[in-house]
CSV table of C-alpha atoms in Angstrom, one decimal:
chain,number,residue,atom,x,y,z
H,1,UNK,CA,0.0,0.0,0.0
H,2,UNK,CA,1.4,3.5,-0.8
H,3,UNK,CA,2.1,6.1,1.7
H,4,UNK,CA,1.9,9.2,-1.0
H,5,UNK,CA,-0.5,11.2,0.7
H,6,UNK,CA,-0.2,14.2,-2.3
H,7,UNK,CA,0.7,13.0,-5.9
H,8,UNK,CA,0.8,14.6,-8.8
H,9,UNK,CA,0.7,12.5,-11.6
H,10,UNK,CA,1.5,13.7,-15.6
H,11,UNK,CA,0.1,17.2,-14.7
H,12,UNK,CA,0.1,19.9,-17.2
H,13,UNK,CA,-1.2,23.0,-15.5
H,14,UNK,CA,-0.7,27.2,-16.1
H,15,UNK,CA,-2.3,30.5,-16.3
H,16,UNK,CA,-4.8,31.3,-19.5
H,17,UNK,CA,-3.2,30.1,-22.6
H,18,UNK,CA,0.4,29.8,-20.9
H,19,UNK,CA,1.7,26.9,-20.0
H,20,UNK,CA,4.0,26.5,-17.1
H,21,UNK,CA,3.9,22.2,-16.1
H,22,UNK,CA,4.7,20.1,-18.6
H,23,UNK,CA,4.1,16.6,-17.8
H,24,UNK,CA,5.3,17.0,-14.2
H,25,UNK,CA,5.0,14.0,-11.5
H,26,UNK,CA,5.9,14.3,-8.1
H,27,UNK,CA,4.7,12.9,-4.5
H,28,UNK,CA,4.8,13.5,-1.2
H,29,UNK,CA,4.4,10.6,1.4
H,30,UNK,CA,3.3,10.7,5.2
H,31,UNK,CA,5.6,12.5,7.7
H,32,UNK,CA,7.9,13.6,4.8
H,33,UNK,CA,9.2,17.2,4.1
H,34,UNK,CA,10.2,17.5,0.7
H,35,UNK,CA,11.4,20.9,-1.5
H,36,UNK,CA,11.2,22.1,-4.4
H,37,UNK,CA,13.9,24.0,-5.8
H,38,UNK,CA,14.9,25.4,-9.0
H,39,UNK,CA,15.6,28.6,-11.2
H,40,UNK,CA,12.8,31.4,-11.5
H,41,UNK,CA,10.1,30.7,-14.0
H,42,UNK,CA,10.8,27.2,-13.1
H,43,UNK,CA,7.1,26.7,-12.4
H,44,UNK,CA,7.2,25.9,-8.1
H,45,UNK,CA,5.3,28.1,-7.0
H,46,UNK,CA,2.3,26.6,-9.6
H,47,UNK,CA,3.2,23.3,-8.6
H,48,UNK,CA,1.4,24.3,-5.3
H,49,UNK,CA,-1.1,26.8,-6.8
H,50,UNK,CA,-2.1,23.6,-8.8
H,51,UNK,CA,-2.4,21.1,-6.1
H,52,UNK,CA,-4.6,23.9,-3.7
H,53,UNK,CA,-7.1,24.2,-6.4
H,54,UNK,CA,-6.0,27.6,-7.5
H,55,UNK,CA,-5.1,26.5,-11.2
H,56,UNK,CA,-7.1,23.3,-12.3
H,57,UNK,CA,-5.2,20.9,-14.1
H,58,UNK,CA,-5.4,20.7,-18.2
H,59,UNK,CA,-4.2,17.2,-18.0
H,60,UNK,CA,-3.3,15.1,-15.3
H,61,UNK,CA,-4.2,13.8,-12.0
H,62,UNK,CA,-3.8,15.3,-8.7
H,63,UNK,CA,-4.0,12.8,-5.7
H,64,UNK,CA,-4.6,13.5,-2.3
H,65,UNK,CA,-4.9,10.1,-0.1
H,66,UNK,CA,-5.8,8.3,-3.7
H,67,UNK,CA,-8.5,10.6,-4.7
H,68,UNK,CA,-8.3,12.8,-7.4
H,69,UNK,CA,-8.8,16.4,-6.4
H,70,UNK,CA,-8.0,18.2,-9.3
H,71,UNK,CA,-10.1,21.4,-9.8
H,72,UNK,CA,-11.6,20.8,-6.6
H,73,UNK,CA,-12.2,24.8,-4.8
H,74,UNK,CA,-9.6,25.6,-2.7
H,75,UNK,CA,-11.8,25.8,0.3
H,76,UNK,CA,-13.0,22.4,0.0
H,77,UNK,CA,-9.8,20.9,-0.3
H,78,UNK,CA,-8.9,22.8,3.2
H,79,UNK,CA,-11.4,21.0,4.6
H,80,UNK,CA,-10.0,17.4,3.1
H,81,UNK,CA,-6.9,18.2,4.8
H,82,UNK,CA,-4.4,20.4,2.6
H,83,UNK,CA,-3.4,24.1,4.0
H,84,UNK,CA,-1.6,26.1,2.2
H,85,UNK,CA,1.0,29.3,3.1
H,86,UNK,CA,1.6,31.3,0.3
H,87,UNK,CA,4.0,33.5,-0.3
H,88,UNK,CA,2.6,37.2,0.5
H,89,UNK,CA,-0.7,38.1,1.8
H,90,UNK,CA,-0.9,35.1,4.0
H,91,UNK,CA,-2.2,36.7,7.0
H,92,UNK,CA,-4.5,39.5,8.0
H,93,UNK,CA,-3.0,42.2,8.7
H,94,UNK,CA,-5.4,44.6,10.3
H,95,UNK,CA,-6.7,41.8,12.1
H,96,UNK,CA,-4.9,40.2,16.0
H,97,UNK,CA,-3.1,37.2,16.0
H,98,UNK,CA,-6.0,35.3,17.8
H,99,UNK,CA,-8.3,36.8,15.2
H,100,UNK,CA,-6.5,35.5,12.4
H,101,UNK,CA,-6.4,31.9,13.9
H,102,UNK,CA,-10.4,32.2,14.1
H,103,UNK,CA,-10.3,33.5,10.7
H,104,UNK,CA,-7.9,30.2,9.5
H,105,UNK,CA,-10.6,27.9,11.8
H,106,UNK,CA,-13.8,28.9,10.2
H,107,UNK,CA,-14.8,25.8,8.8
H,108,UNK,CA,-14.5,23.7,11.6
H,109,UNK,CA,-17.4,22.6,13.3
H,110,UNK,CA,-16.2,22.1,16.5
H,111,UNK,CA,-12.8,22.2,18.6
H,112,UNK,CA,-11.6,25.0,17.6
H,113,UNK,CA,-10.4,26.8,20.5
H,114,UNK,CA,-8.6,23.6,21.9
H,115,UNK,CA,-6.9,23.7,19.0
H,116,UNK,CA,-6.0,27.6,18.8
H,117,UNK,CA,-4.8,26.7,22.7
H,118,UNK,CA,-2.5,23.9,21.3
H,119,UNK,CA,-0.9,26.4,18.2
H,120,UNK,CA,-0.3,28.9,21.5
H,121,UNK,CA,1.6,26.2,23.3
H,122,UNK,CA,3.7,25.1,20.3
H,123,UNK,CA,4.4,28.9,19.5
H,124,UNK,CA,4.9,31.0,22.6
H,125,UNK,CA,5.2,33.7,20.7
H,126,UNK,CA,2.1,33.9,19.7
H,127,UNK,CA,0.5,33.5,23.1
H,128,UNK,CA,2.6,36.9,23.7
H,129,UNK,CA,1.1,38.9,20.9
H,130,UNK,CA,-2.1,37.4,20.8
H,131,UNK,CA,-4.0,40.9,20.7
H,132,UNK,CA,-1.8,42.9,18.7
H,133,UNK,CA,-2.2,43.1,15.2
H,134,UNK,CA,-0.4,41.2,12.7
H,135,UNK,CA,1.0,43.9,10.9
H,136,UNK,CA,2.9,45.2,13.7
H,137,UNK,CA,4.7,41.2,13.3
H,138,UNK,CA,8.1,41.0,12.3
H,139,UNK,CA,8.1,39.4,9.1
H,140,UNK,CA,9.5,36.1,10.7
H,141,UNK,CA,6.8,36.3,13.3
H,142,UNK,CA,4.1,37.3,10.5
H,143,UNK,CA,5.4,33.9,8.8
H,144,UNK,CA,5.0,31.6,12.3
H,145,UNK,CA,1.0,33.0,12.5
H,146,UNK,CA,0.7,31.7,8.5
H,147,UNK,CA,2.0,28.6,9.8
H,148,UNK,CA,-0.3,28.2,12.7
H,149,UNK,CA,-3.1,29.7,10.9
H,150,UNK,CA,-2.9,26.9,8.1
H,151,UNK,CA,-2.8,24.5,10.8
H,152,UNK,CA,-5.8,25.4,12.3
H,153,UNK,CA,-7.7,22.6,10.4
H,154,UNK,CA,-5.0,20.4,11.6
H,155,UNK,CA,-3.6,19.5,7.3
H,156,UNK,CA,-2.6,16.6,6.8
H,157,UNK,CA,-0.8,18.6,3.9
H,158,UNK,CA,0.8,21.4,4.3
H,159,UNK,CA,2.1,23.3,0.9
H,160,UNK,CA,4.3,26.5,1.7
H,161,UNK,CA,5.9,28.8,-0.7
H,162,UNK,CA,9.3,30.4,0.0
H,163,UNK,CA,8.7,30.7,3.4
H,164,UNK,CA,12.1,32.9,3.7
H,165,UNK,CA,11.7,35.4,1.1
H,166,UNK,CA,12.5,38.9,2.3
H,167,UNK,CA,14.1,37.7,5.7
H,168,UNK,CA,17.9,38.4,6.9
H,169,UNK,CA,19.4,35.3,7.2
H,170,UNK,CA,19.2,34.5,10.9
H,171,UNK,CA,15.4,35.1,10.5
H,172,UNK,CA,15.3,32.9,8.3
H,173,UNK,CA,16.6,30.3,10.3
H,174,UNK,CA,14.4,30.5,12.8
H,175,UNK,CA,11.4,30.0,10.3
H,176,UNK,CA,13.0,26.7,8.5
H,177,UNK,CA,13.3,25.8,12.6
H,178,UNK,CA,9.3,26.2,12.7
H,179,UNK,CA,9.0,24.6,9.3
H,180,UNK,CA,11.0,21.5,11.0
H,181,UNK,CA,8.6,22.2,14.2
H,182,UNK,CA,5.0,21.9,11.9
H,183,UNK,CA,6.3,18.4,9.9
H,184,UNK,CA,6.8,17.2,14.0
H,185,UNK,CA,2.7,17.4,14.0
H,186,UNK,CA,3.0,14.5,12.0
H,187,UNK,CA,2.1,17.7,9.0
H,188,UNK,CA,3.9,16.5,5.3
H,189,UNK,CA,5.1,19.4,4.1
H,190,UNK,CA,5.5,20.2,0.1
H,191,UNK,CA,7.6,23.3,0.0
H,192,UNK,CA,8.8,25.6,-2.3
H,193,UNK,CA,12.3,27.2,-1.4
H,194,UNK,CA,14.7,29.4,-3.6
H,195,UNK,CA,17.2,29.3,-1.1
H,196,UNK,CA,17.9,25.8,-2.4
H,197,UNK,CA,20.4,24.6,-0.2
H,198,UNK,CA,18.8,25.9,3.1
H,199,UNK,CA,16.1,23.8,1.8
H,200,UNK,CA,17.0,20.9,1.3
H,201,UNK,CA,19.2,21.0,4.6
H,202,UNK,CA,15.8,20.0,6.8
H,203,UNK,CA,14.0,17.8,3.8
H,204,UNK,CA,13.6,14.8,3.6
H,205,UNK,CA,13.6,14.6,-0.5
H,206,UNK,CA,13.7,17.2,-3.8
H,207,UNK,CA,13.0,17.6,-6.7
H,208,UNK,CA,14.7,20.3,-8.8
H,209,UNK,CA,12.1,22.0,-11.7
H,210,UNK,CA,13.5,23.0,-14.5
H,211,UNK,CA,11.0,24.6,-17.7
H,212,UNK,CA,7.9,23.1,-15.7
H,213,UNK,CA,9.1,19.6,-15.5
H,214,UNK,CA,11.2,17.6,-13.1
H,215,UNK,CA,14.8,17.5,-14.1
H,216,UNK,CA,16.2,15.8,-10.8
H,217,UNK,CA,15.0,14.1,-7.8
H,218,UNK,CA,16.3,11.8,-4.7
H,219,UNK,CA,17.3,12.2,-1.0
H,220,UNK,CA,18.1,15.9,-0.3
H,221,UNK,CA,21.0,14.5,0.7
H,222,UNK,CA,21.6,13.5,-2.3
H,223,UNK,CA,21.2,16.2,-4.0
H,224,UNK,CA,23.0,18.4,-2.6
H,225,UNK,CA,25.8,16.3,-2.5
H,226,UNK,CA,25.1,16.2,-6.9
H,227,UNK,CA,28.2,17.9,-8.8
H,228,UNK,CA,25.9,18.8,-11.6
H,229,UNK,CA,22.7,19.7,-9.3
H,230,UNK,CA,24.8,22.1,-7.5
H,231,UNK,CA,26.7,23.7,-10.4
H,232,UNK,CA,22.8,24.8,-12.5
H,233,UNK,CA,21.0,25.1,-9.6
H,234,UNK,CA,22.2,25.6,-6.2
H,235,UNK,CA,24.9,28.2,-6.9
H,236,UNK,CA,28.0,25.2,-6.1
């Protein structure tokens, strides 16, 4: 029995008449962190816009748990078990900190403030700042409320794009720490990361995108360890 919880299998996928994937297959299996790394243009961050429902498939089959859930709206595959950070705008920011988890829990039916008491307890910071507004947030403590937002409905998934953009280095090591910290929620985490080596340093597996197809994959280890992978793509 496979343990792919998210697959993507043969998509082709992009925006209007442009396409982006070509053909692209990729999975993600239980407990796994896995990045996605490659050159701009390279088509990552549609990999996940794909996957959340955002772009529907032209071909191709996207799998979550063995169903297909290609196309499906974005806010019913939240409530299958995906969340999804993206890259800007992915928190309120004129609402607090507890508003915004309320805001990320709305379609649960019940539970929702044990959970919201859990996501304080795993990230003190936000039991700190819980009534201050998010855009007051340093933008590495903007990015920990994204997290905890998505993981409001408790994902089984959880797709995040470049969760280090814009952040000075040592920031930014403190947000692949809470990246490390979601996956320990027993969260599989699909990531897309242009700091490639960074990365892959707290994955599990990669696959590098090259013209909206995969042009490597293996260990992260692996990868990194690649003459040829590190040469195009990761700056070696």
């Amino acid at each position: 029995m496979s343990d792919h919880v998210l697959s993507l299998s043969s998509v082709d996928s992009g925006y209007g008449e442009v396409q982006v994937l070509d053909d692209l297959t990729m999975h993600l299996d239980a407990g796994e962190i896995v990045c996605l790394v490659g050159p701009n243009g390279a088509g990552k961050s549609t990999v996940l816009k794909t996957a959340f429902g955002l772009l529907t498939p032209w071909e191709g089959t996207v799998d979550f748990h063995g169903r297909d859930i290609g196309g499906m709206a974005p806010e019913d595959i939240v409530r299958e078990g995906i969340g999804y950070v993206p890259q800007t705008d992915n928190v309120f920011g004129s609402l607090t900190i507890d508003e915004n988890l309320r805001m990320g829990g709305v379609a649960r039916s019940e539970g929702l403030g044990e959970v919201i008491t859990e996501l304080y307890d795993r990230f003190p910071i936000l039991d700190e700042k819980r009534s201050a507004k998010a855009r007051t947030l340093s933008g590495g403590q903007r990015q920990v409320l994204a997290f905890a937002r998505a993981l409001v409905m408790e994902p089984d998934v959880l797709l995040i794009d470049e969760p280090s953009a814009g952040l000075a280095p040592n920031t930014a090591d403190e947000v692949f720490e809470d990246v490390v910290a979601v996956n320990e929620l027993d969260t599989a985490i699909l990531m897309v990361e242009q700091n490639a080596t960074k990365g892959l340093n707290i994955s599990d597996r990669g696959y590098v995108l090259d013209q909206g197809t995969v042009a490597y994959e293996g260990t992260a280890d692996g990868l990194l360890d690649n003459e040829e992978v590190s040469k195009l793509y990761l700056g070696g």
